[in-house]
Phi, psi and omega in degrees: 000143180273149200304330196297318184296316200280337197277309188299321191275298202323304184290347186250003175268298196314310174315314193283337170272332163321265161020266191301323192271352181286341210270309195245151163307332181277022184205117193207159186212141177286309138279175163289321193314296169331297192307278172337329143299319203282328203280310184268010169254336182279338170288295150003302183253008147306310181247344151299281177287321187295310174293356171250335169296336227247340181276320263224295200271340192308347159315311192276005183271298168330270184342294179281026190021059166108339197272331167293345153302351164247357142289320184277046167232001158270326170320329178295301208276339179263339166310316208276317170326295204245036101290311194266115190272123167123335180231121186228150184203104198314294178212189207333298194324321188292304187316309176320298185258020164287299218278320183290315142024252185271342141327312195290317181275318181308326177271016195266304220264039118336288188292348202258330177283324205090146200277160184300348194258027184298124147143024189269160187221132173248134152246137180225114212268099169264136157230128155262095191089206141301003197227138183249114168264153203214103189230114190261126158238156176226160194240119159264112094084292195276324196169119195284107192248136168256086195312155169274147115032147181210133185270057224242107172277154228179090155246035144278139179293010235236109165275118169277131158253000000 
């Protein structure tokens, strides 16, 4: 990730926690200074600790089809609540909607910007038979170009999934 990629997730944390703290009664912050920490300590543990909460529970991600990824991101948000003196955040329920929040504004601005994974490349392997069809697509910034079909003889017996 890039410096440019980490300063856009950083401003879209900030936004969702502004936000969130104007929306519930339970997430208030005493300074700006404070709000500024709690935001780069919640980007922090966005990318230290949540992949690893998120490798540990996934039995339990798996189970809520997805819906445990917005607890462990209020658990994230009620940590940061009770480290960062000056940003407070009374209880879960309040944490439960700071993460939807800024879920909500990260994925608004997903959409209206593009997503972090642009310059990204798909291969999609088909087979029939003897004969292998092959269609690479890449994604740009501007517009999603579709390589053409390609005809590839292909006499192994070897399933591509």
């Amino acid at each position: 990730m890039n410096f440019k990629q980490m300063l856009k997730n950083w401003v879209v944390i900030a936004f969702g926690v502004l936000i969130a703290s104007h929306t519930a009664s339970g997430i208030h912050y005493e300074t700006r200074e404070a709000l500024i920490v709690a935001v780069i300590l919640l980007s922090v543990c966005n990318v230290f600790i949540k992949p690893l909460l998120m490798l540990f529970s996934l039995p339990f991600i798996i189970l809520t089809f997805g819906i445990g990824i917005w607890v462990i991101n209020a658990l994230l948000f009620l940590l940061v609540g009770r480290i960062v003196s000056g940003f407070h955040v009374d209880s879960f329920g309040s944490a439960l909607w700071g993460a939807l929040v800024v879920s909500l504004i990260g994925g608004f601005a997903a959409l209206c910007f593009g997503s972090s994974n642009q310059g990204s490349k798909i291969n999609v392997n088909i087979r029939r038979g003897n004969a292998s069809f092959k269609v690479n697509s890449q994604s740009t910034r501007s517009n999603t170009s579709r390589g053409p079909k390609q005809m590839i003889k292909d006499d192994d017996d070897v399933i591509d999934v």
